[in-house]
Short mmCIF file of C-alpha atoms and ligand atoms in Angstrom, two decimals:
data_model
loop_
_atom_site.label_atom_id
_atom_site.label_comp_id
_atom_site.label_asym_id
_atom_site.label_seq_id
_atom_site.Cartn_x
_atom_site.Cartn_y
_atom_site.Cartn_z
CA UNK A 201 37.97 8.22 4.33
CA UNK A 202 35.17 10.58 5.36
CA UNK A 203 37.22 13.49 4.11
CA UNK A 204 37.68 11.92 0.73
CA UNK A 205 33.92 11.51 0.47
CA UNK A 206 33.42 15.08 1.52
CA UNK A 207 35.80 16.32 -1.10
CA UNK A 208 34.18 14.27 -3.75
CA UNK A 209 31.90 16.62 -5.61
CA UNK A 210 29.50 14.19 -7.23
CA UNK A 211 27.11 11.72 -5.71
CA UNK A 212 29.11 8.86 -4.29
CA UNK A 213 27.98 5.28 -4.62
CA UNK A 214 28.55 4.46 -1.00
CA UNK A 215 28.42 7.40 1.38
CA UNK A 216 29.06 6.36 4.96
CA UNK A 217 26.12 5.97 7.31
CA UNK A 218 27.27 8.75 9.59
CA UNK A 219 27.13 11.30 6.77
CA UNK A 220 23.63 10.26 5.79
CA UNK A 221 22.69 10.38 9.45
CA UNK A 222 23.82 14.00 9.60
CA UNK A 223 22.18 14.58 6.25
CA UNK A 224 18.83 13.63 7.67
CA UNK A 225 19.08 16.51 10.14
CA UNK A 226 18.86 18.84 7.15
CA UNK A 227 15.06 19.05 7.12
CA UNK A 228 15.23 20.31 10.71
CA UNK A 229 18.10 22.74 10.18
CA UNK A 230 16.64 24.41 7.06
CA UNK A 231 13.91 26.06 9.05
CA UNK A 232 16.39 28.24 10.92
CA UNK A 233 17.67 30.28 7.95
CA UNK A 234 14.11 30.58 6.65
CA UNK A 235 13.00 32.06 9.96
CA UNK A 236 15.99 34.33 10.51
CA UNK A 237 16.11 35.70 6.99
CA UNK A 238 12.39 36.44 6.73
CA UNK A 239 12.52 38.08 10.15
CA UNK A 240 15.54 40.16 9.12
CA UNK A 241 13.71 41.34 6.00
CA UNK A 242 10.63 42.26 8.07
CA UNK A 243 12.70 44.18 10.57
CA UNK A 244 14.42 46.04 7.73
CA UNK A 245 11.00 47.19 6.54
CA UNK A 246 9.71 48.18 9.97
CA UNK A 247 12.73 50.34 10.75
CA UNK A 248 11.38 52.79 8.16
CA UNK A 249 9.01 53.83 10.97
CA UNK A 250 10.47 56.01 13.67
CA UNK A 251 9.03 53.80 16.39
CA UNK A 252 11.15 50.85 15.25
CA UNK A 253 14.29 52.84 14.51
CA UNK A 254 16.17 51.44 17.55
CA UNK A 255 16.00 47.93 16.00
CA UNK A 256 18.48 49.12 13.37
CA UNK A 257 21.32 48.53 15.80
CA UNK A 258 20.53 44.83 16.04
CA UNK A 259 19.62 43.98 12.50
CA UNK A 260 23.07 42.71 11.58
CA UNK A 261 22.67 39.96 14.21
CA UNK A 262 19.66 38.64 12.35
CA UNK A 263 21.50 38.63 9.02
CA UNK A 264 24.43 36.97 10.71
CA UNK A 265 22.27 34.24 12.21
CA UNK A 266 20.60 33.75 8.84
CA UNK A 267 23.96 33.45 7.15
CA UNK A 268 25.45 30.98 9.65
CA UNK A 269 22.34 28.81 9.79
CA UNK A 270 22.16 28.67 6.01
CA UNK A 271 25.76 27.49 6.00
CA UNK A 272 24.78 24.59 8.28
CA UNK A 273 21.73 23.86 6.15
CA UNK A 274 23.96 23.69 3.08
CA UNK A 275 26.42 21.37 4.78
CA UNK A 276 23.78 18.93 6.06
CA UNK A 277 21.89 19.19 2.81
CA UNK A 278 25.02 18.22 0.97
CA UNK A 279 25.38 15.11 3.12
CA UNK A 280 21.79 14.21 2.43
CA UNK A 281 22.27 14.58 -1.32
CA UNK A 282 25.05 11.98 -1.17
CA UNK A 283 22.46 9.28 -0.63
CA UNK A 284 21.53 9.81 -4.29
CA UNK A 285 17.85 9.31 -3.57
CA UNK A 286 16.85 12.58 -5.17
CA UNK A 287 16.24 14.04 -8.58
CA UNK A 288 19.65 15.35 -9.68
CA UNK A 289 18.47 18.46 -11.51
CA UNK A 290 16.35 19.63 -8.63
CA UNK A 291 19.15 18.91 -6.16
CA UNK A 292 21.48 21.02 -8.31
CA UNK A 293 19.15 24.05 -8.32
CA UNK A 294 18.27 23.63 -4.66
CA UNK A 295 21.91 23.41 -3.64
CA UNK A 296 23.06 26.46 -5.56
CA UNK A 297 20.15 28.64 -4.58
CA UNK A 298 21.01 27.70 -0.99
CA UNK A 299 24.59 28.79 -1.56
CA UNK A 300 23.32 32.04 -3.11
CA UNK A 301 21.27 32.67 0.03
CA UNK A 302 24.35 32.19 2.16
CA UNK A 303 26.30 34.69 0.07
CA UNK A 304 23.54 37.31 -0.10
CA UNK A 305 22.81 37.12 3.62
CA UNK A 306 26.53 37.41 4.42
CA UNK A 307 26.68 40.55 2.31
CA UNK A 308 23.65 41.94 4.19
CA UNK A 309 25.36 41.13 7.47
CA UNK A 310 28.47 42.98 6.41
CA UNK A 311 26.79 46.11 5.11
CA UNK A 312 24.42 46.27 8.09
CA UNK A 313 27.22 45.95 10.58
CA UNK A 314 29.39 48.50 8.83
CA UNK A 315 26.34 50.67 8.08
CA UNK A 316 27.41 50.88 4.46
CA UNK A 317 24.98 52.63 2.14
CA UNK A 318 24.55 50.92 -1.22
CA UNK A 319 23.78 53.19 -4.18
CA UNK A 320 20.33 53.17 -5.83
CA UNK A 321 18.09 51.13 -3.52
CA UNK A 322 20.83 48.52 -3.54
CA UNK A 323 19.94 47.08 -0.17
CA UNK A 324 16.20 46.94 -0.85
CA UNK A 325 16.82 45.05 -4.07
CA UNK A 326 19.17 42.67 -2.29
CA UNK A 327 16.56 41.99 0.41
CA UNK A 328 13.91 41.40 -2.21
CA UNK A 329 16.17 38.88 -3.92
CA UNK A 330 16.83 37.15 -0.60
CA UNK A 331 13.13 36.81 0.20
CA UNK A 332 12.42 35.44 -3.25
CA UNK A 333 15.34 33.02 -3.01
CA UNK A 334 14.16 31.77 0.41
CA UNK A 335 10.80 30.83 -1.08
CA UNK A 336 12.29 29.40 -4.23
CA UNK A 337 14.83 27.25 -2.36
CA UNK A 338 12.18 26.08 0.07
CA UNK A 339 9.85 25.15 -2.76
CA UNK A 340 12.58 23.12 -4.48
CA UNK A 341 13.28 21.39 -1.18
CA UNK A 342 9.60 20.52 -0.87
CA UNK A 343 9.65 19.09 -4.38
CA UNK A 344 12.64 16.94 -3.48
CA UNK A 345 10.95 15.37 -0.49
CA UNK A 346 7.38 15.16 -1.63
CA UNK A 347 7.67 15.07 -5.42
CA UNK A 348 7.16 17.97 -7.78
CA UNK A 349 3.42 17.50 -7.93
CA UNK A 350 2.99 17.76 -4.16
CA UNK A 351 2.00 21.39 -3.90
CA UNK A 352 -0.66 21.36 -6.58
CA UNK A 353 -1.84 17.81 -6.30
CA UNK A 354 -5.10 18.79 -4.67
CA UNK A 355 -5.42 22.21 -6.31
CA UNK A 356 -8.44 22.87 -8.53
CA UNK A 357 -7.90 22.10 -12.22
CA UNK A 358 -7.83 25.83 -13.08
CA UNK A 359 -4.78 26.37 -10.85
CA UNK A 360 -3.17 23.13 -11.99
CA UNK A 361 -3.36 24.24 -15.61
CA UNK A 362 -1.73 27.57 -14.67
CA UNK A 363 1.35 25.71 -13.43
CA UNK A 364 1.35 23.40 -16.43
CA UNK A 365 -0.03 20.31 -14.71
CA UNK A 366 -2.51 17.99 -16.41
CA UNK A 367 -6.08 17.82 -15.16
CA UNK A 368 -6.66 15.67 -12.12
CA UNK A 369 -7.12 12.07 -13.10
CA UNK A 370 -10.54 10.71 -12.47
CA UNK A 371 -9.92 7.46 -10.63
CA UNK A 372 -11.10 4.40 -12.53
CA UNK A 373 -14.31 2.89 -11.31
CA UNK A 374 -13.88 -0.29 -9.37
CA UNK A 375 -14.32 -3.26 -11.65
CA UNK A 376 -17.32 -5.35 -10.66
CA UNK A 377 -17.54 -7.61 -13.70
CA UNK A 378 -14.43 -9.19 -15.13
CA UNK A 379 -15.64 -8.62 -18.70
CA UNK A 380 -15.45 -4.86 -18.22
CA UNK A 381 -11.86 -4.93 -16.94
CA UNK A 382 -9.17 -3.23 -19.03
CA UNK A 383 -6.10 -5.40 -19.13
CA UNK A 384 -3.57 -2.63 -18.53
CA UNK A 385 -5.52 0.03 -16.67
CA UNK A 386 -7.35 -2.28 -14.28
CA UNK A 387 -4.96 -5.17 -13.89
CA UNK A 388 -1.33 -4.43 -14.71
CA UNK A 389 -1.04 -0.74 -13.85
CA UNK A 390 -2.54 -1.02 -10.32
CA UNK A 391 0.02 -3.71 -9.48
CA UNK A 392 2.84 -1.34 -10.37
CA UNK A 393 1.17 1.56 -8.58
CA UNK A 394 1.04 -0.49 -5.41
CA UNK A 395 4.47 -2.05 -5.49
CA UNK A 396 6.81 -0.21 -7.84
CA UNK A 397 6.07 3.45 -8.46
CA UNK A 398 7.25 4.58 -5.03
CA UNK A 399 10.76 4.17 -6.44
CA UNK A 400 10.04 4.44 -10.14
CA UNK A 401 8.36 7.76 -10.82
CA UNK A 402 9.26 11.08 -12.41
CA UNK A 403 11.05 12.44 -9.38
CA UNK A 404 12.54 9.27 -8.00
CA UNK A 405 13.55 7.39 -11.09
CA UNK A 406 15.55 4.44 -9.77
CA UNK A 407 17.45 2.69 -12.54
CA UNK A 408 16.22 5.56 -14.76
CA UNK A 409 12.90 3.75 -14.98
CA UNK A 410 9.52 5.46 -14.63
CA UNK A 411 6.59 3.09 -14.16
CA UNK A 412 3.82 5.65 -13.82
CA UNK A 413 2.49 5.25 -17.36
CA UNK A 414 2.51 2.75 -20.18
CA UNK A 415 4.51 5.09 -22.40
CA UNK A 416 7.23 5.52 -19.77
CA UNK A 417 7.32 1.82 -18.98
CA UNK A 418 7.99 1.15 -22.64
CA UNK A 419 10.80 3.72 -22.69
CA UNK A 420 12.69 1.34 -20.42
CA UNK A 421 15.43 2.12 -17.93
CA UNK A 422 19.16 2.74 -17.88
CA UNK A 423 19.78 -0.67 -19.44
CA UNK A 424 17.24 -0.26 -22.20
CA UNK A 425 13.88 -1.97 -22.68
CA UNK A 426 12.45 -3.70 -19.66
CA UNK A 427 9.39 -5.19 -21.35
CA UNK A 428 9.82 -7.13 -24.55
CA UNK A 429 6.35 -7.89 -25.94
CA UNK A 430 5.68 -11.60 -26.44
CA UNK A 431 8.81 -12.60 -24.57
CA UNK A 432 8.43 -12.48 -20.81
CA UNK A 433 11.56 -14.55 -20.26
CA UNK A 434 13.68 -11.98 -22.08
CA UNK A 435 12.06 -9.02 -20.28
CA UNK A 436 14.11 -7.54 -17.45
CA UNK A 437 10.85 -6.50 -15.77
CA UNK A 438 9.69 -10.11 -15.56
CA UNK A 439 13.14 -11.46 -14.74
CA UNK A 440 13.45 -9.21 -11.72
CA UNK A 441 10.07 -10.09 -10.22
CA UNK A 442 10.73 -13.82 -10.63
CA UNK A 443 14.25 -13.94 -9.17
CA UNK A 444 14.77 -15.39 -5.70
CA UNK A 445 13.97 -12.67 -3.19
CA UNK A 446 17.52 -12.66 -1.88
CA UNK A 447 18.97 -11.79 -5.29
CA UNK A 448 20.45 -8.30 -5.66
CA UNK A 449 18.36 -7.56 -8.73
CA UNK A 450 15.08 -8.67 -7.20
CA UNK A 451 12.24 -6.14 -7.45
CA UNK A 452 10.78 -4.54 -5.47
CA UNK A 453 14.12 -3.99 -3.78
CA UNK A 454 15.03 -3.17 -0.19
CA UNK A 455 12.84 -5.89 1.24
CA UNK A 456 9.63 -4.19 0.11
CA UNK A 457 6.63 -6.49 -0.11
CA UNK A 458 7.00 -8.67 -3.23
CA UNK A 459 4.30 -9.27 -5.80
CA UNK A 460 1.97 -12.20 -5.16
CA UNK A 461 2.26 -15.33 -7.28
CA UNK A 462 -0.95 -14.37 -9.03
CA UNK A 463 0.35 -10.93 -9.90
CA UNK A 464 3.60 -12.34 -11.27
CA UNK A 465 1.71 -14.88 -13.36
CA UNK A 466 -0.61 -12.27 -14.74
CA UNK A 467 2.23 -9.93 -15.68
CA UNK A 468 4.03 -12.78 -17.46
CA UNK A 469 0.84 -13.66 -19.31
CA UNK A 470 0.28 -10.00 -20.27
CA UNK A 471 3.81 -9.66 -21.68
CA UNK A 472 3.45 -12.90 -23.61
CA UNK A 473 0.24 -11.57 -25.09
CA UNK A 474 2.03 -8.63 -26.68
CA UNK A 475 1.83 -6.37 -23.60
CA UNK A 476 -1.00 -4.18 -24.95
CA UNK A 477 -1.55 -0.70 -23.52
CA UNK A 478 -5.31 -1.13 -23.30
CA UNK A 479 -8.21 -3.30 -24.38
CA UNK A 480 -10.56 -5.64 -22.61
CA UNK A 481 -8.93 -8.40 -20.60
CA UNK A 482 -11.41 -10.94 -21.96
CA UNK A 483 -10.48 -10.15 -25.56
CA UNK A 484 -7.05 -11.68 -25.03
CA UNK A 485 -8.68 -15.09 -24.60
CA UNK A 486 -7.42 -15.78 -21.10
CA UNK A 487 -7.63 -19.41 -20.04
CA UNK A 488 -9.39 -20.59 -16.92
CA UNK A 489 -6.32 -20.27 -14.73
CA UNK A 490 -5.60 -16.69 -15.79
CA UNK A 491 -9.25 -15.76 -15.33
CA UNK A 492 -9.19 -17.01 -11.78
CA UNK A 493 -5.94 -15.10 -11.05
CA UNK A 494 -7.43 -11.93 -12.49
CA UNK A 495 -10.59 -12.38 -10.41
CA UNK A 496 -8.44 -12.85 -7.35
CA UNK A 497 -6.46 -9.67 -8.04
CA UNK A 498 -9.61 -7.66 -8.65
CA UNK A 499 -11.21 -9.05 -5.51
CA UNK A 500 -14.04 -10.56 -7.54
CA UNK A 501 -13.58 -13.99 -6.02
CA UNK A 502 -14.40 -12.86 -2.52
CA UNK A 503 -17.80 -13.78 -1.25
CA UNK A 504 -20.15 -10.96 -2.03
CA UNK A 505 -22.68 -12.25 0.40
CA UNK A 506 -22.77 -9.02 2.32
CA UNK A 507 -23.84 -7.02 -0.69
CA UNK A 508 -27.06 -8.97 -0.67
CA UNK A 509 -30.03 -8.11 1.50
CA UNK A 510 -31.69 -11.11 3.08
CA UNK A 511 -35.27 -11.18 4.21
CA UNK A 512 -36.17 -11.53 7.88
CA UNK A 513 -36.66 -15.16 9.01
CA UNK A 514 -40.16 -16.43 9.71
CA UNK A 515 -41.13 -16.23 13.35
CA UNK A 516 -42.38 -19.85 13.49
CA UNK A 517 -38.98 -21.09 12.42
CA UNK A 518 -37.16 -19.08 15.02
CA UNK A 519 -39.58 -20.27 17.70
CA UNK A 520 -39.25 -23.87 16.63
CA UNK A 521 -35.43 -23.77 16.69
CA UNK A 522 -35.38 -21.95 20.02
CA UNK A 523 -37.63 -24.52 21.60
CA UNK A 524 -35.25 -27.24 20.43
CA UNK A 525 -32.40 -25.52 22.26
CA UNK A 526 -30.79 -23.39 19.55
CA UNK A 527 -29.65 -19.90 20.47
CA UNK A 528 -30.12 -17.56 17.52
CA UNK A 529 -28.47 -14.18 17.11
CA UNK A 530 -28.83 -11.50 14.52
CA UNK A 531 -25.30 -10.55 13.42
CA UNK A 532 -25.80 -7.24 11.65
CA UNK A 533 -27.75 -4.16 12.35
CA UNK A 534 -29.34 -3.66 8.97
CA UNK A 535 -29.42 -7.17 7.59
CA UNK A 536 -30.82 -10.47 8.78
CA UNK A 537 -27.76 -12.69 8.74
CA UNK A 538 -27.91 -15.05 11.69
CA UNK A 539 -25.83 -17.16 13.98
CA UNK A 540 -27.21 -20.42 15.33
CA UNK A 541 -25.54 -21.99 18.34
CA UNK A 542 -26.43 -25.37 19.81
CA UNK A 543 -23.27 -25.94 21.79
CA UNK A 544 -24.68 -24.67 25.05
CA UNK A 545 -27.90 -26.64 24.87
CA UNK A 546 -28.71 -29.39 27.35
CA UNK A 547 -31.17 -30.96 24.92
CA UNK A 548 -30.29 -33.26 22.05
CA UNK A 549 -30.92 -32.64 18.39
CA UNK A 550 -33.15 -34.93 16.38
CA UNK A 551 -32.71 -35.36 12.62
CA UNK A 552 -36.31 -34.32 12.10
CA UNK A 553 -35.96 -31.16 14.18
CA UNK A 554 -32.73 -30.32 12.44
CA UNK A 555 -34.58 -30.19 9.11
CA UNK A 556 -36.06 -26.89 10.29
CA UNK A 557 -32.68 -25.25 10.06
CA UNK A 558 -32.72 -25.65 6.30
CA UNK A 559 -35.43 -23.04 6.20
CA UNK A 560 -32.84 -20.52 7.37
CA UNK A 561 -30.64 -21.34 4.41
CA UNK A 562 -30.52 -17.71 3.28
CA UNK A 563 -29.88 -16.15 6.67
CA UNK A 564 -27.58 -18.56 8.44
CA UNK A 565 -23.87 -17.67 8.17
CA UNK A 566 -22.49 -18.96 11.50
CA UNK A 567 -23.35 -22.36 12.85
CA UNK A 568 -21.97 -23.81 16.05
CA UNK A 569 -22.69 -27.48 16.71
CA UNK A 570 -19.81 -28.15 19.05
CA UNK A 571 -20.36 -31.31 21.13
CA UNK A 572 -23.94 -31.71 19.98
CA UNK A 573 -23.99 -35.43 19.20
CA UNK A 574 -24.37 -34.91 15.49
CA UNK A 575 -23.36 -37.55 12.94
CA UNK A 576 -22.50 -37.77 9.25
CA UNK A 577 -26.18 -37.73 8.43
CA UNK A 578 -26.45 -34.15 9.73
CA UNK A 579 -23.56 -33.00 7.61
CA UNK A 580 -25.58 -33.85 4.52
CA UNK A 581 -28.03 -31.14 5.56
CA UNK A 582 -25.36 -28.71 6.69
CA UNK A 583 -23.86 -29.07 3.22
CA UNK A 584 -26.96 -27.33 1.87
CA UNK A 585 -26.46 -24.22 4.02
CA UNK A 586 -24.56 -22.53 1.25
CA UNK A 587 -24.12 -19.13 2.95
CA UNK A 588 -22.21 -20.51 5.91
CA UNK A 589 -19.03 -18.57 6.67
CA UNK A 590 -18.18 -20.16 10.02
CA UNK A 591 -18.93 -23.75 10.88
CA UNK A 592 -18.02 -25.50 14.11
CA UNK A 593 -18.73 -29.24 14.25
CA UNK A 594 -15.96 -30.08 16.72
CA UNK A 595 -16.22 -32.91 19.26
CA UNK A 596 -18.78 -34.91 17.32
CA UNK A 597 -18.72 -38.39 15.86
CA UNK A 598 -18.07 -37.27 12.30
CA UNK A 599 -16.11 -39.24 9.71
CA UNK A 600 -14.70 -38.84 6.22
CA UNK A 601 -18.02 -39.87 4.77
CA UNK A 602 -19.81 -36.94 6.39
CA UNK A 603 -17.12 -34.40 5.54
CA UNK A 604 -17.60 -35.09 1.84
CA UNK A 605 -21.01 -33.38 2.06
CA UNK A 606 -19.39 -30.05 2.87
CA UNK A 607 -17.44 -29.58 -0.35
CA UNK A 608 -20.02 -27.19 -1.79
CA UNK A 609 -19.72 -24.59 0.95
CA UNK A 610 -18.00 -21.94 -1.18
CA UNK A 611 -18.39 -19.16 1.37
CA UNK A 612 -16.88 -21.03 4.26
CA UNK A 613 -13.95 -19.17 5.84
CA UNK A 614 -13.58 -21.04 9.10
CA UNK A 615 -14.11 -24.74 9.73
CA UNK A 616 -13.64 -26.36 13.11
CA UNK A 617 -13.11 -30.13 13.07
CA UNK A 618 -11.41 -30.54 16.48
CA UNK A 619 -11.79 -34.01 17.92
CA UNK A 620 -13.62 -35.57 15.01
CA UNK A 621 -12.69 -38.67 13.00
CA UNK A 622 -11.96 -36.94 9.69
CA UNK A 623 -8.72 -37.84 7.87
CA UNK A 624 -8.09 -38.63 4.19
CA UNK A 625 -11.22 -36.94 2.84
CA UNK A 626 -9.72 -33.63 3.96
CA UNK A 627 -7.50 -33.82 0.87
CA UNK A 628 -10.55 -33.96 -1.39
CA UNK A 629 -12.83 -31.54 0.40
CA UNK A 630 -10.61 -28.77 1.73
CA UNK A 631 -9.13 -27.65 -1.63
CA UNK A 632 -12.69 -27.17 -2.90
CA UNK A 633 -13.47 -24.67 -0.14
CA UNK A 634 -11.88 -21.80 -2.01
CA UNK A 635 -12.54 -19.16 0.62
CA UNK A 636 -11.39 -21.16 3.62
CA UNK A 637 -8.92 -19.26 5.78
CA UNK A 638 -8.81 -21.21 9.03
CA UNK A 639 -9.07 -24.93 9.62
CA UNK A 640 -9.02 -26.46 13.07
CA UNK A 641 -7.87 -30.08 13.14
CA UNK A 642 -6.37 -30.77 16.57
CA UNK A 643 -7.54 -34.08 17.93
CA UNK A 644 -8.81 -35.24 14.54
CA UNK A 645 -7.50 -38.27 12.66
CA UNK A 646 -5.43 -36.10 10.31
CA UNK A 647 -1.66 -36.72 10.27
CA UNK A 648 1.41 -34.69 9.36
CA UNK A 649 1.48 -35.83 5.77
CA UNK A 650 -2.13 -34.77 5.24
CA UNK A 651 -1.42 -31.40 6.86
CA UNK A 652 1.64 -30.85 4.67
CA UNK A 653 -0.29 -31.76 1.57
CA UNK A 654 -3.07 -29.30 2.50
CA UNK A 655 -0.54 -26.55 3.14
CA UNK A 656 1.03 -27.17 -0.24
CA UNK A 657 -2.32 -26.85 -1.96
CA UNK A 658 -3.22 -23.59 -0.22
CA UNK A 659 -0.39 -21.60 1.32
CA UNK A 660 -2.71 -19.00 2.75
CA UNK A 661 -4.80 -21.45 4.75
CA UNK A 662 -4.07 -21.37 8.46
CA UNK A 663 -4.26 -24.87 9.89
CA UNK A 664 -4.39 -25.37 13.63
CA UNK A 665 -3.14 -28.85 14.39
CA UNK A 666 -1.02 -30.09 17.24
C1 HEC B 91 12.59 0.48 -2.85
C2 HEC B 91 12.77 0.99 -4.17
C3 HEC B 91 12.32 0.18 -5.36
C4 HEC B 91 11.11 -0.41 -5.58
C5 HEC B 91 9.88 -0.42 -4.68
C6 HEC B 91 11.17 -0.99 -6.89
N1 HEC B 91 12.40 -0.77 -7.44
FE1 HEC B 91 13.01 -1.32 -9.31
N2 HEC B 91 14.81 -0.45 -9.00
C7 HEC B 91 15.22 0.13 -7.82
C8 HEC B 91 16.60 0.53 -7.94
C9 HEC B 91 17.44 1.20 -6.85
C10 HEC B 91 17.03 0.17 -9.24
C11 HEC B 91 18.41 0.37 -9.86
C12 HEC B 91 19.38 -0.64 -9.36
C13 HEC B 91 19.19 -1.94 -10.06
O1 HEC B 91 19.25 -1.96 -11.28
O2 HEC B 91 18.98 -2.96 -9.37
C14 HEC B 91 15.88 -0.45 -9.88
C15 HEC B 91 15.89 -0.95 -11.17
C16 HEC B 91 14.82 -1.60 -11.76
C17 HEC B 91 14.82 -2.13 -13.10
C18 HEC B 91 15.98 -2.07 -14.08
C19 HEC B 91 15.96 -0.83 -14.91
C20 HEC B 91 17.15 -0.81 -15.85
O3 HEC B 91 16.94 -0.57 -17.04
O4 HEC B 91 18.26 -1.05 -15.36
C21 HEC B 91 13.61 -2.72 -13.31
C22 HEC B 91 13.12 -3.41 -14.56
C23 HEC B 91 12.85 -2.52 -12.11
N3 HEC B 91 13.59 -1.84 -11.20
C24 HEC B 91 11.56 -2.98 -11.95
C25 HEC B 91 10.82 -2.81 -10.78
C26 HEC B 91 9.50 -3.35 -10.60
C27 HEC B 91 8.73 -4.14 -11.63
C28 HEC B 91 9.10 -2.99 -9.35
C29 HEC B 91 7.80 -3.34 -8.67
C30 HEC B 91 7.47 -4.71 -8.58
C31 HEC B 91 10.17 -2.23 -8.75
N4 HEC B 91 11.21 -2.15 -9.64
C32 HEC B 91 10.13 -1.68 -7.48
C33 HEC B 91 14.45 0.37 -6.70
C34 HEC B 91 13.14 -0.07 -6.53
#
């Protein structure tokens, strides 16, 4: 079985694991012939000096080692090529220049050992060819592993143009306003760059499909067009990202992280809108749903609270809250966002005193009122603290009626409702808290069906309930 694979000259569909295992030793083995052959060439040069003359007697060992190690490199390299993961043309050149190295170094071994004199600088020319071939083979090998642009990727544009590479691409500015987003360059292309081009590029062109540019995407793959404008359902591209993950054709393959629902939806929408190569996103008249998906993908829906500078709080307010039993902490070095914590206080809050906290509306982002005897009435005021990111109102006598007041807290990421009386209103309020990531409900009046419903509405929300 193994033998038959070995004898097979082309790339086999299913090389056995053991061969690929050996193949992966190739990158280690190749450094031996490189070292031996370069050393042999250097020693050949130095023996021109009388001082190094004695080395002449040993030089054939170096050529011999170079020749044998290149034979191993060729063998392991061949195994590695069976995996078919590499650009065929480059593999072809790499393989045969490796074989040439083996032949040339064997000849050098032979003539050094036998002390044969080649006519007309024959040996010097041969050595020159060997040195050149070592570099050339090594360079091709580098291209195979790292892609042909690896070496010059970070070179200055002047050097890049010498080797026929285009100027470095200036990365697109991060989109900050949806209206300035280009539909392909800012939305569709980054999705492919993140999830697809590792297997679909010039050097690694799985399925003969290159997804690094619009033009190449439209060229399609080995089975023809993959995007059919205005018909997502008929597009292989769309079909493969919407299949069940376990399906053989599913993309990205090999268990790589799939596209998010939003990304899939947006790609479908883009194809059905004629799959344009550029143009403003907003010019395609996206509906509300698509706009919100696009914002999500561009990260424009995240709270941008931290980009804002808030002014320092008034001293009287801080003093007043402290005297009531609040502990206040500044949360950032160069901004005045604050945490207020009443959970450790021995005193009790009064509705009148609590009014003061509204004067910290801009600064307050964490509020801890655990076990503080607050009621629904307080939640009405908390609902006005629109910058809150973390809110803990656990172990208080709070009901559905109070919870309703919190539905405007668009920045809220964490909400603790342990041991409160909230239940059905969760279904109304929680889906409105678009940034909520964690919800604590143990000991509340919520039940399994409410929890399941909440999970269905927002898969990303982590609910702690037991
Ligand atoms: C881990 C490697 C890998 C990743 C990542 C990957 N693909 Fe593929 N893709 C393949 C392989 C291998 C094939 C060829 C085998 C096949 O057709 O299933 C292929 C084939 C395809 C084809 C069919 C081309 C044709 O004409 O037959 C499409 C379309 C495709 N991929 C789209 C994508 C998209 C879109 C992504 C990103 C969401 C992606 N691929 C990510 C490995 C990958």
